[in-house]
Short mmCIF file of C-alpha atoms in Angstrom, two decimals:
data_model
loop_
_atom_site.label_atom_id
_atom_site.label_comp_id
_atom_site.label_asym_id
_atom_site.label_seq_id
_atom_site.Cartn_x
_atom_site.Cartn_y
_atom_site.Cartn_z
CA MET A 252 26.07 -60.60 87.45
CA VAL A 253 25.26 -56.90 87.45
CA ALA A 254 21.63 -55.86 87.79
CA ALA A 255 20.42 -54.06 84.71
CA SER A 256 19.29 -51.08 86.76
CA ARG A 257 22.60 -50.60 88.50
CA ARG A 258 23.95 -47.14 87.98
CA ALA A 259 27.03 -47.29 85.96
CA VAL A 260 29.96 -45.03 86.40
CA LEU A 261 31.15 -44.43 82.95
CA LEU A 262 34.80 -43.55 82.88
CA GLY A 263 34.84 -41.65 79.69
CA GLY A 264 32.71 -42.27 76.70
CA LEU A 265 32.99 -44.73 73.88
CA ALA A 266 35.60 -42.55 72.30
CA ALA A 267 37.71 -44.88 70.25
CA ALA A 268 41.27 -43.84 70.57
CA ALA A 269 43.64 -44.29 67.73
CA LEU A 270 46.48 -46.27 69.23
CA ALA A 271 48.49 -46.67 66.11
CA GLY A 272 52.04 -45.62 66.69
CA CYS A 273 51.34 -44.66 70.27
CA GLY A 274 54.10 -46.85 71.65
CA GLU A 275 56.56 -45.71 69.05
CA ARG A 276 56.37 -42.11 70.25
CA ARG A 277 57.89 -43.04 73.61
CA THR A 278 61.57 -42.83 74.15
CA PRO A 279 62.91 -46.36 74.46
CA VAL A 280 64.54 -47.29 77.75
CA ARG A 281 68.27 -47.85 77.34
CA ARG A 282 69.65 -50.93 79.05
CA ARG A 283 73.35 -51.66 79.18
CA SER A 284 73.02 -55.43 79.28
CA ALA A 285 69.75 -55.84 77.49
CA PRO A 286 69.59 -59.16 75.69
CA ALA A 287 69.39 -59.11 71.93
CA PRO A 288 65.70 -58.98 70.97
CA THR A 289 64.41 -62.26 69.57
CA ALA A 290 60.99 -60.94 68.60
CA THR A 291 59.28 -57.61 68.03
CA PRO A 292 58.59 -56.13 71.47
CA PRO A 293 54.93 -55.35 72.16
CA ALA A 294 53.86 -51.73 71.75
CA GLN A 295 54.23 -49.90 75.07
CA ALA A 296 50.56 -48.99 75.00
CA ASP A 297 49.63 -52.69 74.87
CA VAL A 298 51.92 -53.40 77.79
CA LEU A 299 50.17 -50.73 79.86
CA ARG A 300 46.63 -51.81 78.94
CA PRO A 301 46.04 -54.38 81.77
CA LEU A 302 47.33 -51.87 84.31
CA ILE A 303 44.99 -49.21 82.94
CA GLU A 304 42.03 -51.56 83.34
CA ILE A 305 42.91 -52.27 86.99
CA LYS A 306 43.38 -48.57 87.71
CA ALA A 307 40.04 -47.80 86.08
CA ARG A 308 38.37 -50.41 88.28
CA ALA A 309 39.98 -48.95 91.38
CA VAL A 310 38.81 -45.45 90.45
CA ALA A 311 35.25 -46.76 89.95
CA LEU A 312 35.30 -48.69 93.24
CA TYR A 313 36.75 -45.87 95.34
CA ALA A 314 34.45 -43.19 93.96
CA GLY A 315 31.95 -41.76 96.46
CA HIS A 316 33.54 -43.34 99.56
CA ALA A 317 34.56 -40.58 101.96
CA ALA A 318 37.20 -42.74 103.65
CA LEU A 319 38.78 -43.50 100.29
CA GLU A 320 38.75 -39.97 98.92
CA ARG A 321 42.54 -39.62 98.94
CA LEU A 322 43.05 -43.04 97.38
CA HIS A 323 40.49 -42.21 94.73
CA ALA A 324 42.20 -38.96 93.84
CA GLN A 325 45.60 -40.60 93.61
CA GLU A 326 44.43 -43.56 91.56
CA GLU A 327 42.60 -41.19 89.25
CA GLU A 328 45.83 -39.27 88.76
CA HIS A 329 47.66 -42.53 88.02
CA LEU A 330 45.02 -43.37 85.47
CA THR A 331 45.22 -39.96 83.83
CA ARG A 332 48.98 -40.29 83.42
CA LEU A 333 48.74 -43.80 82.04
CA LEU A 334 46.09 -42.68 79.55
CA ARG A 335 48.47 -40.05 78.22
CA ALA A 336 50.78 -42.87 77.19
CA ALA A 337 48.03 -45.21 76.03
CA PRO A 338 44.78 -43.46 75.10
CA GLY A 339 41.55 -45.44 75.08
CA ARG A 340 39.74 -45.20 78.36
CA PRO A 341 38.09 -48.41 79.62
CA ILE A 342 34.51 -48.26 80.85
CA VAL A 343 33.87 -49.66 84.32
CA PHE A 344 30.65 -50.04 86.34
CA ALA A 345 30.27 -48.74 89.89
CA ASN A 346 30.86 -52.24 91.30
CA GLY A 347 34.17 -52.49 89.50
CA MET A 348 32.90 -54.78 86.77
CA ALA A 349 33.72 -53.89 83.19
CA PRO A 350 31.08 -54.19 80.45
CA ALA A 351 33.54 -56.32 78.51
CA ASP A 352 33.58 -58.84 81.38
CA LEU A 353 29.80 -58.88 81.37
CA GLU A 354 29.71 -59.52 77.61
CA ARG A 355 32.27 -62.28 77.99
CA GLU A 356 30.16 -63.85 80.73
CA MET A 357 27.13 -63.76 78.43
CA LEU A 358 29.10 -65.33 75.57
CA ALA A 359 30.33 -68.15 77.79
CA ALA A 360 26.78 -68.78 79.06
CA GLU A 361 25.36 -68.79 75.51
CA LEU A 362 28.00 -71.27 74.42
CA VAL A 363 27.00 -73.62 77.25
CA VAL A 364 23.29 -73.23 76.54
CA LEU A 365 23.45 -73.74 72.75
CA PRO A 366 23.94 -77.52 72.62
CA ARG A 367 21.36 -78.04 75.35
CA LEU A 368 18.64 -76.53 73.18
CA THR A 369 16.78 -79.13 71.17
CA ASP A 370 14.51 -76.58 69.48
CA ALA A 371 16.17 -75.33 66.28
CA GLY A 372 14.39 -71.96 66.50
CA LEU A 373 15.74 -71.33 70.00
CA ARG A 374 19.22 -72.36 68.88
CA LEU A 375 19.07 -69.83 66.06
CA LEU A 376 17.86 -67.16 68.48
CA VAL A 377 20.71 -67.79 70.95
CA GLY A 378 23.13 -68.12 68.03
CA ALA A 379 22.20 -64.67 66.76
CA MET A 380 22.55 -63.32 70.30
CA PHE A 381 26.01 -64.89 70.46
CA ALA A 382 26.99 -63.12 67.23
CA THR A 383 25.67 -59.78 68.49
CA ASP A 384 27.36 -60.13 71.88
CA ALA A 385 30.63 -60.97 70.13
CA GLU A 386 30.15 -57.72 68.19
CA HIS A 387 29.53 -55.84 71.45
CA LEU A 388 32.83 -57.15 72.77
CA ALA A 389 34.61 -56.02 69.61
CA VAL A 390 33.13 -52.52 69.98
CA LEU A 391 34.18 -52.34 73.65
CA ARG A 392 37.70 -53.53 72.82
CA ARG A 393 37.96 -50.91 70.11
CA ALA A 394 36.76 -48.22 72.52
CA ALA A 395 39.46 -49.28 74.97
CA GLY A 396 42.10 -48.92 72.28
CA ARG A 397 42.52 -52.65 71.66
CA PHE A 398 42.32 -54.59 68.43
CA PRO A 399 38.66 -55.72 68.23
CA VAL A 400 39.32 -59.30 67.06
CA PRO A 401 42.31 -60.73 68.93
CA ARG A 402 41.39 -64.41 68.49
CA ALA A 403 40.04 -66.76 65.84
CA PHE A 404 37.57 -68.41 68.22
CA VAL A 405 35.21 -66.45 70.46
CA THR A 406 34.54 -68.36 73.66
CA GLY A 407 33.99 -65.69 76.27
CA ALA A 408 37.42 -66.38 77.77
CA PRO A 409 39.35 -63.27 78.83
CA MET B 169 47.21 -76.10 55.35
CA THR B 170 49.34 -74.76 58.20
CA GLY B 171 51.06 -76.82 60.91
CA LEU B 172 49.30 -77.82 64.10
CA THR B 173 49.12 -74.94 66.54
CA ARG B 174 48.05 -75.08 70.17
CA ARG B 175 44.61 -73.76 69.20
CA HIS B 176 44.26 -76.37 66.47
CA ALA B 177 45.08 -79.00 69.07
CA LEU B 178 42.41 -77.64 71.41
CA VAL B 179 39.83 -77.67 68.66
CA ALA B 180 40.90 -81.19 67.74
CA VAL B 181 40.25 -82.28 71.32
CA ALA B 182 36.88 -80.57 71.21
CA THR B 183 35.94 -82.38 68.02
CA ALA B 184 37.40 -85.77 69.01
CA PRO B 185 34.08 -87.20 70.20
CA LEU B 186 32.75 -86.78 66.69
CA ALA B 187 34.28 -90.06 65.56
CA LEU B 188 32.48 -91.99 68.28
CA ARG B 189 29.24 -90.18 67.71
CA ALA B 190 29.46 -90.84 64.01
CA ALA B 191 29.61 -94.57 64.65
CA ASP B 192 26.55 -94.40 66.88
CA ALA B 193 24.44 -92.23 64.63
CA PRO B 194 25.47 -92.53 61.00
CA ALA B 195 22.53 -90.53 59.69
CA ALA B 196 23.21 -87.58 61.98
CA ALA B 197 26.92 -87.72 61.19
CA SER B 198 26.19 -87.72 57.50
CA THR B 199 24.03 -84.59 57.89
CA ASP B 200 26.71 -82.96 60.05
CA ALA B 201 29.36 -83.82 57.46
CA ALA B 202 27.29 -82.15 54.73
CA VAL B 203 26.82 -79.03 56.86
CA VAL B 204 30.51 -78.86 57.82
CA SER B 205 31.53 -79.38 54.20
CA GLU B 206 29.39 -76.40 53.20
CA LEU B 207 30.91 -74.26 55.95
CA LEU B 208 34.45 -75.31 55.08
CA ARG B 209 33.88 -74.33 51.46
CA ALA B 210 32.73 -70.87 52.58
CA GLU B 211 35.65 -70.45 55.00
CA LEU B 212 38.17 -71.47 52.34
CA LEU B 213 36.72 -68.88 49.98
CA LEU B 214 37.01 -66.24 52.68
CA GLN B 215 40.57 -67.33 53.44
CA ARG B 216 41.60 -67.05 49.78
CA SER B 217 39.84 -63.71 49.40
CA TYR B 218 41.76 -62.28 52.35
CA GLU B 219 44.92 -63.80 50.92
CA LEU B 220 44.39 -61.97 47.63
CA CYS B 221 43.60 -58.71 49.43
CA ALA B 222 46.70 -59.13 51.61
CA ALA B 223 48.90 -59.61 48.57
CA SER B 224 47.94 -56.52 46.61
CA GLY B 225 45.74 -53.44 46.71
CA PRO B 226 45.32 -50.60 49.18
CA ARG B 227 47.84 -50.75 52.05
CA ARG B 228 45.31 -50.46 54.89
CA VAL B 229 43.19 -53.26 53.46
CA ARG B 230 46.30 -55.41 53.05
CA ALA B 231 47.18 -55.04 56.74
CA LEU B 232 43.67 -55.92 57.84
CA ALA B 233 43.43 -58.84 55.40
CA ARG B 234 46.64 -60.33 56.78
CA ARG B 235 45.22 -60.40 60.29
CA PHE B 236 41.84 -61.77 59.29
CA ARG B 237 43.35 -64.34 56.93
CA ALA B 238 45.15 -65.87 59.92
CA HIS B 239 41.77 -66.35 61.63
CA GLU B 240 40.28 -67.96 58.53
CA VAL B 241 43.20 -70.40 58.34
CA GLU B 242 42.43 -71.51 61.90
CA HIS B 243 38.70 -71.80 61.16
CA ALA B 244 39.32 -73.87 58.05
CA ALA B 245 41.73 -76.14 59.96
CA ALA B 246 39.16 -76.74 62.71
CA LEU B 247 36.39 -77.49 60.21
CA ALA B 248 38.65 -79.73 58.12
CA GLN B 249 39.50 -81.75 61.23
CA ALA B 250 35.84 -82.03 62.13
CA LEU B 251 34.97 -83.10 58.60
CA GLU B 252 37.67 -85.74 58.66
CA ALA B 253 36.38 -87.06 61.99
CA LEU B 254 32.93 -87.33 60.41
CA GLY B 255 34.33 -89.32 57.52
CA GLY B 256 33.89 -86.52 55.01
CA ARG B 257 36.19 -85.75 52.11
CA GLY B 258 38.68 -82.92 52.36
CA LEU B 259 38.26 -79.76 50.33
CA THR B 260 40.80 -77.45 48.76
CA ALA B 261 40.58 -73.68 48.62
CA PRO B 262 39.82 -72.10 45.24
CA ARG B 263 43.24 -71.62 43.66
CA THR B 264 43.09 -69.05 40.93
CA ARG B 265 41.60 -65.58 41.12
CA ALA B 266 39.00 -66.71 38.58
CA GLU B 267 37.97 -69.59 40.86
CA VAL B 268 37.74 -67.24 43.84
CA GLU B 269 35.59 -64.84 41.88
CA ALA B 270 33.34 -67.59 40.56
CA ALA B 271 32.82 -68.88 44.10
CA ALA B 272 32.03 -65.37 45.35
CA ARG B 273 29.57 -64.86 42.47
CA SER B 274 27.84 -68.13 43.36
CA LEU B 275 27.19 -66.61 46.78
CA GLY B 276 25.76 -63.51 45.13
CA VAL B 277 28.72 -61.36 46.19
CA GLY B 278 29.79 -58.73 43.72
CA PRO B 279 31.49 -56.79 42.27
CA SER B 280 34.48 -59.09 41.86
CA LEU B 281 37.75 -58.50 43.69
CA THR B 282 39.35 -57.54 40.39
CA ALA B 283 36.73 -54.88 39.78
CA ALA B 284 36.79 -53.71 43.42
CA ARG B 285 40.26 -52.16 43.49
CA SER B 286 39.69 -49.14 45.71
CA ARG B 287 39.91 -49.35 49.50
CA ARG B 288 36.15 -48.98 49.87
CA GLY B 289 35.45 -51.41 47.04
CA ARG B 290 37.63 -54.08 48.63
CA LEU B 291 36.11 -53.51 52.07
CA ARG B 292 32.58 -53.70 50.65
CA HIS B 293 33.41 -56.96 48.91
CA LEU B 294 34.87 -58.48 52.08
CA LEU B 295 31.94 -57.22 54.14
CA ALA B 296 29.46 -58.88 51.77
CA LEU B 297 31.42 -62.14 51.90
CA GLU B 298 31.60 -62.07 55.70
CA GLU B 299 27.85 -61.43 55.89
CA ARG B 300 27.24 -64.53 53.74
CA VAL B 301 29.59 -66.69 55.78
CA LEU B 302 27.99 -65.48 59.01
CA GLY B 303 24.60 -66.38 57.54
CA ALA B 304 25.82 -69.90 56.69
CA LEU B 305 27.34 -70.41 60.15
CA HIS B 306 24.20 -69.19 61.83
CA ALA B 307 21.94 -71.45 59.75
CA ALA B 308 24.23 -74.38 60.59
CA LEU B 309 23.48 -73.94 64.30
CA GLY B 310 19.93 -75.07 63.63
CA ARG B 311 21.05 -78.11 61.63
CA LEU B 312 24.03 -79.62 63.45
CA ASP B 313 23.57 -82.65 65.65
CA ASP B 314 26.89 -82.94 67.48
CA ASP B 315 27.16 -80.78 70.61
CA LYS B 316 30.89 -80.10 70.42
CA LEU B 317 30.72 -79.32 66.75
CA LEU B 318 27.86 -76.92 67.41
CA GLN B 319 30.04 -75.07 69.92
CA THR B 320 33.02 -74.98 67.57
CA VAL B 321 30.84 -73.48 64.84
CA ALA B 322 29.46 -70.92 67.31
CA THR B 323 32.97 -69.81 68.31
CA ILE B 324 33.81 -69.29 64.62
CA LEU B 325 30.54 -67.40 64.12
CA GLY B 326 31.53 -65.06 66.97
CA CYS B 327 34.82 -64.27 65.24
CA GLN B 328 33.16 -63.56 61.88
CA ALA B 329 30.70 -61.25 63.66
CA GLN B 330 33.68 -59.35 65.11
CA HIS B 331 35.25 -59.11 61.66
CA LEU B 332 32.01 -57.46 60.54
CA VAL B 333 32.38 -54.79 63.23
CA VAL B 334 35.85 -53.90 61.94
CA LEU B 335 34.78 -53.86 58.29
CA ARG B 336 31.61 -51.82 58.97
CA THR B 337 33.60 -49.32 61.03
CA ALA B 338 36.25 -49.03 58.33
CA LEU B 339 33.47 -48.23 55.85
CA GLY B 340 31.99 -45.60 58.20
CA ARG B 341 28.88 -47.70 58.78
CA ARG B 342 27.18 -48.48 62.07
CA ALA B 343 29.14 -51.15 63.92
CA LEU B 344 26.02 -52.70 65.47
CA PRO B 345 23.18 -52.47 62.95
CA ARG B 346 21.13 -55.45 64.21
CA VAL B 347 19.75 -56.57 67.56
CA LEU B 348 20.18 -60.16 66.43
CA ASP B 349 22.90 -60.63 63.85
CA ALA B 350 22.31 -63.68 61.70
CA GLY B 351 24.29 -62.43 58.71
CA ARG B 352 22.83 -62.75 55.21
CA PRO B 353 21.15 -65.96 54.09
#
């Protein structure tokens, strides 16, 4: 868990990037023996998203370490190029943890705590926190260029 | 109702202990069944409302309604399974537009979908409905007896809260207006 006072390295702001059509702008790769598509291929921006998150974590982790200066610069350049293809910069803390992971951790903990509470008032309090933390996650997803509500059940799972 | 998906199966496993619990504590199960029945009614209304908005009206609302309707179908399936395990009677979604509008009015949500034809009108209507459903789900957390059912309801509540973020943002409102979001009672 991240201490509340820990200085966060914010990679970009909460600028929500409009992803719509982003993938469609790219020139499709031509393959001679490509199999006939059976389903709609995912947008290229969505394919890149996990890689962008890892790169953003690496940039946050390497920042400020003299021995890793070169690595930091190169990973930052990788990230910049990836973001050109898929705008929506993820936010990562100095320890490499993403706020979205923290929110997910809170949601999972609240879900475990809820049935253990016998006091109805406390259940309602934690229930309202759960709703708000789910909203936080939606806002963070949106800021990272993702659809804010990918699943029908919010559990805190990645 | 749709066919059994992997998620439905997971929820079914999560709610399986309900049958045993119901035998041990009939009074608690009866209360839980009443609460779940109430929630299912609200979810079915939401599902039908999204269905209507997905079928006609402004294009951007239609696209959003299609995505959210899929969530509501899953929620309703999970609650219907839980209700069945508790020995409750199944419910059907309001069929006609008039039934949908009457159900929305009974929750104090207006103007009707027919009257709210513009993009903003539709979004405002759906936002008001979601607020009510979130309020019902939140209140249920204080009333439910079964642990697994409590968790299932919480996971649905989280999804409705995320729907609110999207609807508020689409209306140009603040995405996070409350420190503790309990919807509207």
